[in-house]
Amino acid sequence: MAGRSGRTVMVLGGGVAGLTAAMELAERGFEVTVVEPSGWGGKARSASVPGTGRGGRLDLPSEHGFRFFPGFYRSLPDTMRRIPLQGSPSGVEGNLREAPEMLSARSGRVGETVADVSLSAGPRTPLQILRARGMKLGAEGELNEELLYFANRMLVYMTSSAQRRLGQWEQTSWWDFTAANGASEEYRKVCVVGATRTVVAARAEECSAHTVGGFLEAFGYGFLGRGGAQAADRVLNGPTSTAWIDPWVRHLARLGVRLELGWRVEGLTVRGRTVAGAVLRGPGGRRREAEADWYVCALPVDRIGALLARGLAEADPELKRTADLRTDWMVGLQFYLTEPTPITRGHVIYQDSPWALTSISQAQFWDTDFAATYGDGTVADCLSVDISSWDTPGILHGKPARECTRAEVAAEVWAQLADALNDGRRRTLHDGLLHSWYLDPAVKNLDGPGPATNDEALLINTTGSWALRPQARTAAVNLFMAGDFVRCPVNLATMEGANQSGRSAANALLEAAGHDAEPAEVHALYEPSELRRLKEVDAALFRQGRRHILDTPPPWSAPTAPDAPTAPTAPDGPDARLSGTG
């Protein structure tokens, strides 16, 4: 080994995964260095709009996309509790605030639904969950056939065995699983497309039923009050970096972690199956080779490709499969408003928006006077919007977002928001309310030249992608992988998944080092005991190549999900989601 003590660790990447691994290892006595090229927190970090602060106020805050913390997150809140914060016995987790409502907004406000998703509302029935998603009922409150069929699809997934989830639903698109062909436009918009584009920035035709079904299952158990007493939806009480990332970095420094910002890994030096060093490029173009006993690669999936040709594939040839993983865009846009505009006390899903928009009015949750703290004193609120579909023509310019200028993107998003929030009686949004806007600078070239690019793309779980994703342990004896693309219980590119992968990398390193410290807990998703027998029955059916016992054809003409494969694929590895949470 390169180091002298056997306890030196270099973490390549300072996003949620890298900082998690650093914290777990530093707490167990390792000497950790973290190198990060851009900013601590990765895609989770917040930033500011340069030059907008006046009169001693801070610049207007911005985000790559709003942060939210579903109730099924368990590993990440555990990390947050362990980050000290003055006056908070629960650490920075104390900066989380419940978002008690969810609005399903529709064009012209026709058919919109506001759901109480608060803890105080108590457990919900499955029918209440469907209503909360904005799913319409039939005449006189009776469920229509399509809604009943969607309930059937969720029941099929929730009672599917681990073997079927990986062996069949991982290979089946959400579009096919929900039998979208032949269904009504409303069914496709709300039950099929809405479940993917507004959550994981993926096309229903491509995203696996294993991923979408798992997310909706976890979210549904939270609404039902199962699996813990956490609020179903929580947000931070200030900008992400202020409320969480900055205290985290300060805590790591107190633990002795060496934090090197502005350094990018350019390659790995590999000897046999051992990483001997990392080639780094830093401020002013400086180049150096750093050595450690152990290495944790916590780079985003879209930056792994360049490293494959510079030592990573030599360390573990199996990692070349990550080059086939796909990413898509889920981009943040902030509108700064001159009046407080709490559209609802939580998140808004714009069911009819071509660009699959979601939003939240932030100032109502922040523990500061927004106008007195940020900007020029005239900005009273920030409407933070996520844009999840960049390839669909809009309603204002008739172009997809990728083909618009930055100003056209902002105008189009404002128009789509207004289409859902305004009607003949009430105008929630109007031009006089708008002070300014700010689009994530990670999106480049919208104003030319060349095609638009995104430096912060998000992994999408296409069908069959589980097999392409690495585990934390690699073939190299001293190299471990972390990131939201690494296999973990939460089968989705989320902060929770990134946190779990950092914990898994730390645990794999502890095992390789022969360290006797207690491993970090990687929390499994909640599984109700009442469904255990049904899953056992389904495992037997799957081994026989037979369909799920509840898997019925839709009440309309459409291709149904394929039969179970005759050669079942079993879950591989202890960190597989199925042997155990976006």
Coordinates of C-alpha atoms in Angstrom, one line a residue:
M1 CA 0.0 0.0 0.0
A2 CA 1.1 3.6 -0.7
G3 CA 0.4 5.0 2.7
R4 CA 2.3 4.5 5.9
S5 CA -0.4 3.8 8.4
G6 CA -2.9 1.7 6.5
R7 CA -5.5 4.2 7.5
T8 CA -5.2 6.9 4.9
V9 CA -8.2 7.3 2.6
M10 CA -8.7 9.6 -0.4
V11 CA -12.3 10.3 -1.4
L12 CA -12.6 11.5 -5.0
G13 CA -15.7 13.8 -5.1
G14 CA -17.4 15.9 -2.5
G15 CA -21.0 15.4 -3.2
V16 CA -23.4 13.7 -0.8
A17 CA -21.9 10.2 -1.4
G18 CA -18.3 11.4 -0.9
L19 CA -19.0 13.5 2.2
T20 CA -21.0 10.5 3.7
A21 CA -18.1 8.1 3.2
A22 CA -15.7 10.6 4.6
M23 CA -17.8 11.1 7.8
E24 CA -18.3 7.4 8.4
L25 CA -14.6 6.7 8.0
A26 CA -13.3 9.7 9.9
E27 CA -15.6 8.7 12.9
R28 CA -13.8 5.3 12.8
G29 CA -10.3 6.7 13.0
F30 CA -9.3 6.9 9.4
E31 CA -7.2 9.8 8.0
V32 CA -9.5 11.1 5.2
T33 CA -8.8 13.6 2.4
V34 CA -11.7 14.7 0.1
V35 CA -11.0 16.4 -3.2
E36 CA -13.8 18.2 -5.1
P37 CA -13.5 20.3 -8.2
S38 CA -16.6 22.5 -8.0
G39 CA -18.4 22.8 -4.7
W40 CA -19.2 20.8 -1.5
G41 CA -22.5 19.0 -1.7
G42 CA -22.4 18.3 -5.5
K43 CA -25.8 18.4 -7.1
A44 CA -27.3 19.0 -3.6
R45 CA -25.5 22.3 -3.0
S46 CA -27.1 25.7 -3.3
A47 CA -25.5 28.8 -4.7
S48 CA -26.5 32.5 -5.2
V49 CA -27.2 34.9 -8.0
P50 CA -24.0 37.1 -8.2
G51 CA -24.3 40.8 -7.6
T52 CA -28.0 40.8 -6.5
G53 CA -27.4 41.6 -2.8
R54 CA -27.9 45.3 -1.8
G55 CA -27.7 47.2 1.5
G56 CA -25.8 44.5 3.3
R57 CA -28.2 41.8 2.2
L58 CA -27.0 38.4 0.8
D59 CA -27.2 37.6 -2.9
L60 CA -30.5 35.9 -3.9
P61 CA -30.2 32.2 -3.2
S62 CA -30.4 29.6 -6.0
E63 CA -30.5 25.8 -6.2
H64 CA -29.8 23.2 -8.8
G65 CA -33.3 22.0 -8.0
F66 CA -35.4 22.2 -4.8
R67 CA -34.5 19.7 -2.1
F68 CA -37.2 17.5 -0.5
F69 CA -36.9 14.7 2.1
P70 CA -39.6 12.0 1.8
G71 CA -40.7 10.2 4.9
F72 CA -39.1 6.9 3.7
Y73 CA -35.6 8.5 3.8
R74 CA -33.8 7.0 6.8
S75 CA -30.1 6.9 6.2
L76 CA -29.8 10.5 5.2
P77 CA -31.7 11.9 8.2
D78 CA -29.5 9.7 10.4
T79 CA -26.4 11.4 9.0
M80 CA -28.0 14.8 9.5
R81 CA -28.8 14.1 13.1
R82 CA -25.1 13.5 13.7
I83 CA -24.0 16.9 12.3
P84 CA -24.0 19.2 15.3
L85 CA -26.0 22.4 15.1
Q86 CA -26.0 24.9 18.0
G87 CA -29.4 24.9 19.7
S88 CA -30.6 21.8 18.0
P89 CA -30.5 18.5 19.9
S90 CA -31.2 16.7 16.6
G91 CA -28.3 18.4 14.7
V92 CA -29.1 19.7 11.2
E93 CA -32.0 17.4 11.0
G94 CA -33.6 20.1 13.1
N95 CA -33.5 22.4 10.1
L96 CA -36.1 20.2 8.3
R97 CA -39.7 21.5 8.2
E98 CA -42.8 19.5 7.4
A99 CA -44.5 20.4 4.1
P100 CA -48.1 19.4 5.0
E101 CA -49.8 19.8 1.7
M102 CA -49.4 18.7 -1.9
L103 CA -51.2 20.4 -4.8
S104 CA -52.0 18.5 -8.0
A105 CA -52.5 21.6 -10.3
R106 CA -54.4 21.3 -13.6
S107 CA -54.8 23.7 -16.5
G108 CA -57.2 26.5 -15.7
R109 CA -57.5 25.1 -12.1
V110 CA -60.1 22.6 -13.4
G111 CA -59.9 19.5 -11.3
E112 CA -57.0 20.5 -9.1
T113 CA -56.6 18.6 -5.8
V114 CA -55.0 19.7 -2.5
A115 CA -54.0 16.8 -0.3
D116 CA -53.2 16.9 3.4
V117 CA -50.0 14.9 3.6
S118 CA -49.2 16.0 7.2
L119 CA -48.4 13.7 10.1
S120 CA -51.3 15.2 12.0
A121 CA -53.7 13.8 9.4
G122 CA -52.9 10.3 10.6
P123 CA -52.7 7.2 8.4
R124 CA -54.4 7.4 5.0
T125 CA -56.4 4.8 3.1
P126 CA -55.2 3.6 -0.3
L127 CA -58.1 5.6 -1.8
Q128 CA -56.9 8.8 -0.2
I129 CA -53.4 8.2 -1.6
L130 CA -54.8 7.9 -5.1
R131 CA -56.8 11.1 -4.6
A132 CA -53.7 12.8 -3.3
R133 CA -52.0 12.0 -6.6
G134 CA -54.8 13.8 -8.4
M135 CA -56.4 10.7 -9.8
K136 CA -60.0 11.3 -10.8
L137 CA -63.0 9.3 -9.6
G138 CA -65.9 8.2 -11.6
A139 CA -69.5 9.3 -11.3
E140 CA -70.8 9.8 -7.7
G141 CA -67.4 9.0 -6.2
E142 CA -67.1 5.5 -7.7
L143 CA -63.8 4.4 -8.9
N144 CA -63.5 4.0 -12.6
E145 CA -62.0 1.0 -14.3
E146 CA -58.7 2.7 -15.1
L147 CA -58.2 3.8 -11.5
L148 CA -59.0 0.3 -10.3
Y149 CA -56.5 -1.1 -12.7
F150 CA -53.8 1.2 -11.5
A151 CA -54.5 0.1 -8.0
N152 CA -54.1 -3.5 -9.2
R153 CA -50.7 -2.6 -10.7
M154 CA -49.5 -1.2 -7.4
L155 CA -50.8 -4.2 -5.5
V156 CA -49.0 -6.5 -8.0
Y157 CA -45.8 -4.7 -7.4
M158 CA -46.1 -4.5 -3.6
T159 CA -46.7 -8.3 -3.4
S160 CA -44.0 -9.2 -5.9
S161 CA -41.1 -11.3 -4.7
A162 CA -37.5 -10.0 -4.8
Q163 CA -36.8 -12.4 -7.6
R164 CA -39.6 -11.1 -9.8
R165 CA -38.8 -7.5 -9.1
L166 CA -35.3 -8.0 -10.5
G167 CA -36.0 -10.8 -12.9
Q168 CA -39.1 -9.3 -14.5
W169 CA -40.0 -5.8 -13.5
E170 CA -36.5 -4.6 -13.9
Q171 CA -36.8 -5.6 -17.5
T172 CA -40.2 -4.1 -18.0
S173 CA -40.9 -0.4 -18.6
W174 CA -43.3 1.5 -16.4
W175 CA -45.3 2.2 -19.6
D176 CA -45.8 -1.5 -20.3
F177 CA -46.3 -2.4 -16.7
T178 CA -49.2 0.0 -16.4
A179 CA -50.6 -1.0 -19.8
A180 CA -50.5 2.6 -21.1
N181 CA -51.2 1.7 -24.7
G182 CA -54.9 1.9 -25.3
A183 CA -55.7 3.7 -22.0
S184 CA -57.1 7.2 -21.8
E185 CA -55.0 10.3 -22.0
E186 CA -56.0 11.2 -18.5
Y187 CA -54.8 7.8 -17.2
R188 CA -51.5 8.1 -19.0
K189 CA -51.0 11.7 -17.9
V190 CA -51.6 11.1 -14.2
C191 CA -50.9 7.4 -13.4
V192 CA -48.2 6.7 -16.0
V193 CA -46.2 9.7 -17.1
G194 CA -46.9 11.8 -14.0
A195 CA -45.3 9.1 -11.8
T196 CA -42.0 9.3 -13.7
R197 CA -41.4 12.7 -15.2
T198 CA -42.2 14.7 -12.1
V199 CA -40.1 12.5 -9.8
V200 CA -37.1 10.8 -11.6
A201 CA -36.8 12.8 -14.8
A202 CA -37.3 9.7 -16.9
R203 CA -39.6 8.7 -19.7
A204 CA -42.2 6.2 -18.7
E205 CA -41.5 4.3 -21.9
E206 CA -37.9 3.7 -20.8
C207 CA -37.8 3.8 -17.0
S208 CA -38.1 0.4 -15.3
A209 CA -41.2 -0.7 -13.4
H210 CA -38.7 -1.9 -10.7
T211 CA -37.7 1.7 -10.1
V212 CA -41.0 3.6 -10.4
G213 CA -43.0 0.9 -8.6
G214 CA -40.4 0.8 -5.8
F215 CA -40.5 4.6 -5.3
L216 CA -44.3 4.8 -5.3
E217 CA -44.5 1.8 -2.9
A218 CA -42.1 3.6 -0.4
F219 CA -43.9 6.9 -0.8
G220 CA -47.3 5.1 -0.3
Y221 CA -46.2 3.4 2.9
G222 CA -45.2 6.8 4.2
F223 CA -48.7 8.2 3.5
L224 CA -50.2 5.1 5.1
G225 CA -48.3 5.8 8.3
R226 CA -46.2 2.6 8.0
G227 CA -42.5 2.3 8.5
G228 CA -41.9 5.2 11.0
A229 CA -43.3 8.4 12.3
Q230 CA -41.5 10.8 9.9
A231 CA -43.5 13.4 7.9
A232 CA -44.3 12.3 4.4
D233 CA -42.7 15.4 2.9
R234 CA -40.1 17.7 4.5
V235 CA -38.0 20.6 3.3
L236 CA -35.2 22.7 4.7
N237 CA -35.6 26.0 6.5
G238 CA -33.2 27.8 4.3
P239 CA -30.8 27.4 1.3
T240 CA -29.4 23.9 1.2
S241 CA -25.8 24.8 1.8
T242 CA -26.7 27.2 4.6
A243 CA -29.0 24.8 6.4
W244 CA -27.1 21.5 5.8
I245 CA -24.0 21.4 3.6
D246 CA -21.9 24.1 5.3
P247 CA -22.4 22.7 8.8
W248 CA -21.5 19.3 7.5
V249 CA -18.2 20.5 6.0
R250 CA -17.4 22.3 9.2
H251 CA -18.1 19.1 11.2
L252 CA -15.9 17.1 8.9
A253 CA -13.0 19.5 9.4
R254 CA -13.5 19.2 13.2
L255 CA -13.2 15.4 12.7
G256 CA -9.8 15.9 11.0
V257 CA -10.9 15.4 7.4
R258 CA -8.7 17.3 5.0
L259 CA -11.0 19.1 2.5
E260 CA -9.4 20.2 -0.8
L261 CA -11.7 22.3 -3.0
G262 CA -10.8 23.1 -6.6
W263 CA -9.0 19.7 -7.3
R264 CA -10.3 17.4 -10.0
V265 CA -9.1 13.8 -10.5
E266 CA -7.7 13.2 -13.9
G267 CA -6.7 9.6 -13.7
L268 CA -5.6 6.7 -11.5
T269 CA -2.2 5.0 -11.3
V270 CA -2.9 1.3 -11.1
R271 CA -0.4 -1.6 -10.4
G272 CA -2.0 -5.0 -10.8
R273 CA -5.2 -4.8 -8.8
T274 CA -4.1 -2.0 -6.6
V275 CA -4.6 1.8 -7.0
A276 CA -1.2 3.3 -6.3
G277 CA -2.2 7.0 -6.8
A278 CA -4.6 9.6 -8.1
V279 CA -3.5 12.2 -10.6
L280 CA -5.1 15.5 -9.6
R281 CA -5.4 18.9 -11.4
G282 CA -6.0 21.9 -9.2
P283 CA -6.1 25.7 -9.2
G284 CA -4.0 27.4 -11.8
G285 CA -3.6 24.1 -13.7
R286 CA -1.3 22.6 -11.0
R287 CA -0.9 18.9 -11.4
R288 CA 0.1 16.4 -8.6
E289 CA -0.2 12.8 -7.8
A290 CA -1.7 12.0 -4.4
E291 CA -1.3 8.7 -2.6
A292 CA -3.3 6.9 0.0
D293 CA -3.9 3.4 1.3
W294 CA -7.6 3.4 0.2
Y295 CA -9.6 5.2 -2.4
V296 CA -13.3 5.9 -2.6
C297 CA -14.5 7.1 -6.1
A298 CA -17.5 9.2 -5.5
L299 CA -17.7 11.0 -8.8
P300 CA -21.1 11.6 -10.6
V301 CA -21.9 8.9 -13.1
D302 CA -21.5 11.3 -16.1
R303 CA -17.9 11.9 -15.1
I304 CA -16.9 8.2 -14.7
G305 CA -16.5 7.8 -18.4
A306 CA -13.4 10.0 -18.7
L307 CA -11.8 8.2 -15.7
L308 CA -12.4 4.7 -17.3
A309 CA -9.8 5.5 -19.9
R310 CA -7.4 6.8 -17.3
G311 CA -7.0 3.9 -14.9
L312 CA -10.5 3.1 -13.6
A313 CA -11.2 0.3 -16.1
E314 CA -7.7 -1.1 -15.5
A315 CA -8.5 -1.3 -11.8
D316 CA -11.8 -3.1 -12.5
P317 CA -12.8 -3.9 -16.1
E318 CA -16.4 -4.5 -14.9
L319 CA -16.8 -0.8 -14.3
K320 CA -16.8 -0.3 -18.1
R321 CA -20.5 -1.2 -18.0
T322 CA -21.3 2.1 -16.3
A323 CA -20.6 3.8 -19.6
D324 CA -24.0 2.5 -20.8
L325 CA -25.9 4.1 -18.0
R326 CA -28.1 7.0 -19.1
T327 CA -28.7 10.4 -17.7
D328 CA -31.4 13.0 -18.3
W329 CA -32.1 16.6 -17.2
M330 CA -34.0 17.7 -14.1
V331 CA -33.1 21.4 -13.8
G332 CA -33.9 24.1 -11.3
L333 CA -35.3 27.5 -12.2
Q334 CA -36.0 30.1 -9.5
F335 CA -38.5 33.0 -9.9
Y336 CA -38.0 35.8 -7.4
L337 CA -41.3 37.5 -6.5
T338 CA -42.1 40.9 -5.0
E339 CA -44.9 39.5 -2.8
P340 CA -45.1 36.4 -0.6
T341 CA -46.8 33.8 -2.8
P342 CA -47.4 30.6 -0.8
I343 CA -49.3 28.7 -3.6
T344 CA -49.8 25.8 -1.2
R345 CA -48.0 24.6 2.0
G346 CA -45.9 22.2 0.1
H347 CA -45.0 20.9 -3.3
V348 CA -47.1 21.5 -6.5
I349 CA -47.2 18.9 -9.3
Y350 CA -48.3 20.5 -12.6
Q351 CA -50.1 17.5 -14.2
D352 CA -50.8 19.2 -17.6
S353 CA -47.4 21.0 -18.1
P354 CA -45.6 19.7 -21.2
W355 CA -42.3 20.3 -19.4
A356 CA -43.3 18.1 -16.3
L357 CA -43.0 21.0 -13.8
T358 CA -43.0 20.8 -10.1
S359 CA -42.5 23.7 -7.7
I360 CA -42.4 24.9 -4.1
S361 CA -42.8 28.4 -2.6
Q362 CA -39.8 28.5 -0.3
A363 CA -40.0 31.6 1.9
Q364 CA -42.9 30.2 3.9
F365 CA -40.6 27.5 5.3
W366 CA -37.5 29.6 5.9
D367 CA -36.6 30.9 9.3
T368 CA -35.6 34.3 8.0
D369 CA -37.3 37.5 6.7
F370 CA -36.7 36.9 3.0
A371 CA -36.8 40.5 1.9
A372 CA -34.6 41.7 4.8
T373 CA -32.0 38.9 4.2
Y374 CA -31.7 38.6 0.4
G375 CA -31.5 40.7 -2.7
D376 CA -32.3 44.4 -2.9
G377 CA -35.1 44.5 -0.3
T378 CA -38.0 44.1 -2.8
V379 CA -37.9 40.3 -3.2
A380 CA -40.3 38.7 -0.8
D381 CA -40.4 35.1 -2.0
C382 CA -38.7 32.5 -4.2
L383 CA -40.8 30.1 -6.3
S384 CA -38.4 27.2 -7.0
V385 CA -39.3 25.1 -10.0
D386 CA -37.9 21.8 -11.4
I387 CA -38.1 21.2 -15.1
S388 CA -38.1 17.5 -15.9
S389 CA -38.9 17.2 -19.6
W390 CA -36.6 19.0 -22.0
D391 CA -37.8 17.4 -25.2
T392 CA -41.5 18.3 -25.4
P393 CA -42.7 21.4 -27.2
G394 CA -44.0 24.1 -24.9
I395 CA -47.3 26.1 -25.0
L396 CA -45.7 29.6 -25.6
H397 CA -43.0 29.1 -28.1
G398 CA -43.8 25.7 -29.4
K399 CA -40.3 24.5 -28.8
P400 CA -38.7 22.0 -26.5
A401 CA -36.6 23.5 -23.7
R402 CA -33.3 22.3 -25.2
E403 CA -34.0 24.5 -28.3
C404 CA -35.0 27.6 -26.3
T405 CA -32.8 30.5 -25.1
R406 CA -32.5 31.0 -21.4
A407 CA -35.0 33.8 -21.5
E408 CA -37.4 31.7 -23.6
V409 CA -37.1 28.9 -21.0
A410 CA -38.0 31.2 -18.2
A411 CA -41.0 32.7 -20.2
E412 CA -42.2 29.3 -21.1
V413 CA -42.1 27.9 -17.6
W414 CA -43.9 31.0 -16.3
A415 CA -46.6 30.5 -18.9
Q416 CA -47.0 26.9 -18.0
L417 CA -47.2 27.7 -14.3
A418 CA -49.8 30.4 -15.0
D419 CA -51.8 28.1 -17.1
A420 CA -52.3 25.8 -14.1
L421 CA -52.6 28.4 -11.3
N422 CA -54.7 31.1 -12.9
D423 CA -58.4 31.0 -14.0
G424 CA -61.1 33.5 -14.8
R425 CA -61.6 34.4 -11.2
R426 CA -58.1 34.3 -9.7
R427 CA -54.6 35.2 -11.0
T428 CA -52.1 33.6 -8.6
L429 CA -49.3 34.6 -11.0
H430 CA -49.0 37.8 -12.9
D431 CA -46.2 39.7 -14.6
G432 CA -46.2 42.4 -11.9
L433 CA -45.3 39.8 -9.3
L434 CA -42.1 38.8 -11.1
H435 CA -38.9 40.5 -9.9
S436 CA -36.3 38.3 -11.7
W437 CA -35.4 34.7 -12.5
Y438 CA -32.3 32.5 -12.4
L439 CA -31.8 29.2 -14.4
D440 CA -29.3 26.7 -13.1
P441 CA -25.9 27.7 -14.7
A442 CA -25.0 24.0 -15.1
V443 CA -27.1 24.2 -18.2
K444 CA -24.9 25.7 -20.9
N445 CA -25.2 26.9 -24.6
L446 CA -28.9 27.6 -24.5
D447 CA -28.0 30.9 -26.1
G448 CA -25.5 29.2 -28.4
P449 CA -23.2 28.3 -29.9
G450 CA -23.7 24.5 -30.3
P451 CA -26.2 22.2 -28.6
A452 CA -27.2 22.8 -25.0
T453 CA -25.4 20.7 -22.4
N454 CA -25.9 20.0 -18.7
D455 CA -23.0 19.6 -16.2
E456 CA -25.3 18.2 -13.6
A457 CA -27.3 15.5 -15.4
L458 CA -29.2 12.9 -13.4
L459 CA -29.1 9.1 -13.7
I460 CA -32.3 7.6 -15.0
N461 CA -33.1 3.9 -14.3
T462 CA -33.9 2.6 -17.7
T463 CA -35.0 -1.0 -18.1
G464 CA -32.1 -3.4 -17.4
S465 CA -29.9 -0.8 -15.9
W466 CA -29.5 -2.5 -12.6
A467 CA -27.0 -4.9 -14.2
L468 CA -24.9 -2.0 -15.3
R469 CA -24.6 -0.4 -11.9
P470 CA -21.6 -1.3 -9.8
Q471 CA -21.5 -2.4 -6.2
A472 CA -19.4 -0.6 -3.6
R473 CA -16.6 -3.1 -3.6
T474 CA -14.6 -3.4 -6.8
A475 CA -12.0 -5.9 -8.1
A476 CA -9.2 -3.6 -7.0
V477 CA -8.3 -4.4 -3.5
N478 CA -8.2 -0.8 -2.3
L479 CA -10.9 1.0 -4.5
F480 CA -14.5 1.4 -3.6
M481 CA -17.4 3.1 -5.5
A482 CA -20.0 5.6 -4.1
G483 CA -22.6 7.7 -5.8
D484 CA -26.3 7.6 -6.6
F485 CA -25.6 5.2 -9.4
V486 CA -24.1 2.5 -7.2
R487 CA -26.4 -0.3 -6.1
C488 CA -28.2 0.4 -2.8
P489 CA -31.6 -0.2 -1.2
V490 CA -33.1 3.0 -2.8
N491 CA -33.1 2.1 -6.4
L492 CA -33.3 5.7 -7.6
A493 CA -30.9 8.7 -8.1
T494 CA -31.7 10.5 -4.8
M495 CA -29.8 12.1 -1.9
E496 CA -30.8 9.0 0.1
G497 CA -29.3 6.7 -2.5
A498 CA -26.1 8.7 -2.6
N499 CA -25.9 8.6 1.2
Q500 CA -26.5 4.9 1.3
S501 CA -23.8 4.3 -1.3
G502 CA -21.3 6.3 0.8
R503 CA -22.2 4.1 3.8
S504 CA -21.8 1.0 1.7
A505 CA -18.4 2.1 0.4
A506 CA -17.2 2.8 4.0
N507 CA -18.4 -0.6 5.1
A508 CA -16.6 -2.4 2.2
L509 CA -13.5 -0.5 3.1
L510 CA -13.8 -1.5 6.8
E511 CA -14.1 -5.1 5.8
A512 CA -11.1 -5.0 3.4
A513 CA -9.0 -3.3 6.0
G514 CA -9.9 -5.8 8.7
H515 CA -11.3 -3.0 10.9
D516 CA -13.4 -4.2 13.8
A517 CA -15.5 -1.0 14.0
E518 CA -19.3 -1.3 13.9
P519 CA -20.3 -0.8 10.2
A520 CA -22.6 2.0 9.1
E521 CA -26.2 1.1 8.9
V522 CA -27.6 1.0 5.4
H523 CA -31.3 1.2 6.1
A524 CA -33.6 -1.1 4.2
L525 CA -37.0 0.0 2.9
Y526 CA -40.0 -0.8 5.0
E527 CA -41.6 -4.2 4.2
P528 CA -45.0 -5.0 5.9
S529 CA -45.1 -8.4 7.5
E530 CA -48.7 -8.9 6.2
L531 CA -47.4 -9.2 2.7
R532 CA -44.6 -11.7 3.4
R533 CA -46.7 -14.8 2.6
L534 CA -47.9 -13.4 -0.7
K535 CA -44.3 -12.7 -1.7
E536 CA -43.3 -16.2 -0.8
V537 CA -46.0 -17.5 -3.0
D538 CA -44.9 -15.2 -5.8
A539 CA -41.3 -16.4 -5.5
A540 CA -42.5 -20.0 -6.1
L541 CA -44.6 -18.9 -9.1
F542 CA -41.6 -17.0 -10.5
R543 CA -39.3 -20.0 -10.2
Q544 CA -41.9 -21.9 -12.3
G545 CA -42.0 -19.2 -15.0
R546 CA -45.6 -18.3 -14.1
R547 CA -47.2 -14.9 -13.8
H548 CA -48.0 -13.1 -10.6
I549 CA -51.2 -14.4 -9.1
L550 CA -52.8 -11.0 -9.2
D551 CA -51.5 -9.9 -12.6
T552 CA -54.6 -9.4 -14.7
P553 CA -55.0 -7.8 -18.2
P554 CA -56.3 -4.2 -18.4
P555 CA -60.0 -3.5 -19.0
W556 CA -58.9 -2.1 -22.4
S557 CA -57.1 -3.5 -25.4
A558 CA -53.3 -3.2 -24.8
P559 CA -50.3 -5.4 -24.7
T560 CA -49.8 -6.7 -21.2
A561 CA -46.5 -7.2 -19.3
P562 CA -44.6 -10.3 -20.5
D563 CA -44.7 -13.6 -18.7
A564 CA -42.0 -14.3 -16.2
P565 CA -38.7 -15.4 -17.7
T566 CA -38.1 -19.1 -17.7
A567 CA -34.6 -18.6 -16.3
P568 CA -35.2 -16.4 -13.2
T569 CA -32.5 -13.9 -12.3
A570 CA -31.8 -13.8 -8.6
P571 CA -30.7 -10.6 -6.7
D572 CA -27.0 -10.4 -6.6
G573 CA -25.0 -8.9 -3.7
P574 CA -26.0 -8.0 -0.1
D575 CA -26.6 -4.4 -1.1
A576 CA -29.3 -5.3 -3.6
R577 CA -32.6 -3.4 -3.0
L578 CA -34.5 -6.7 -3.1
S579 CA -32.5 -8.5 -0.5
G580 CA -33.0 -6.1 2.1
T581 CA -35.7 3.4 -0.8
G582 CA -35.2 9.5 -4.6

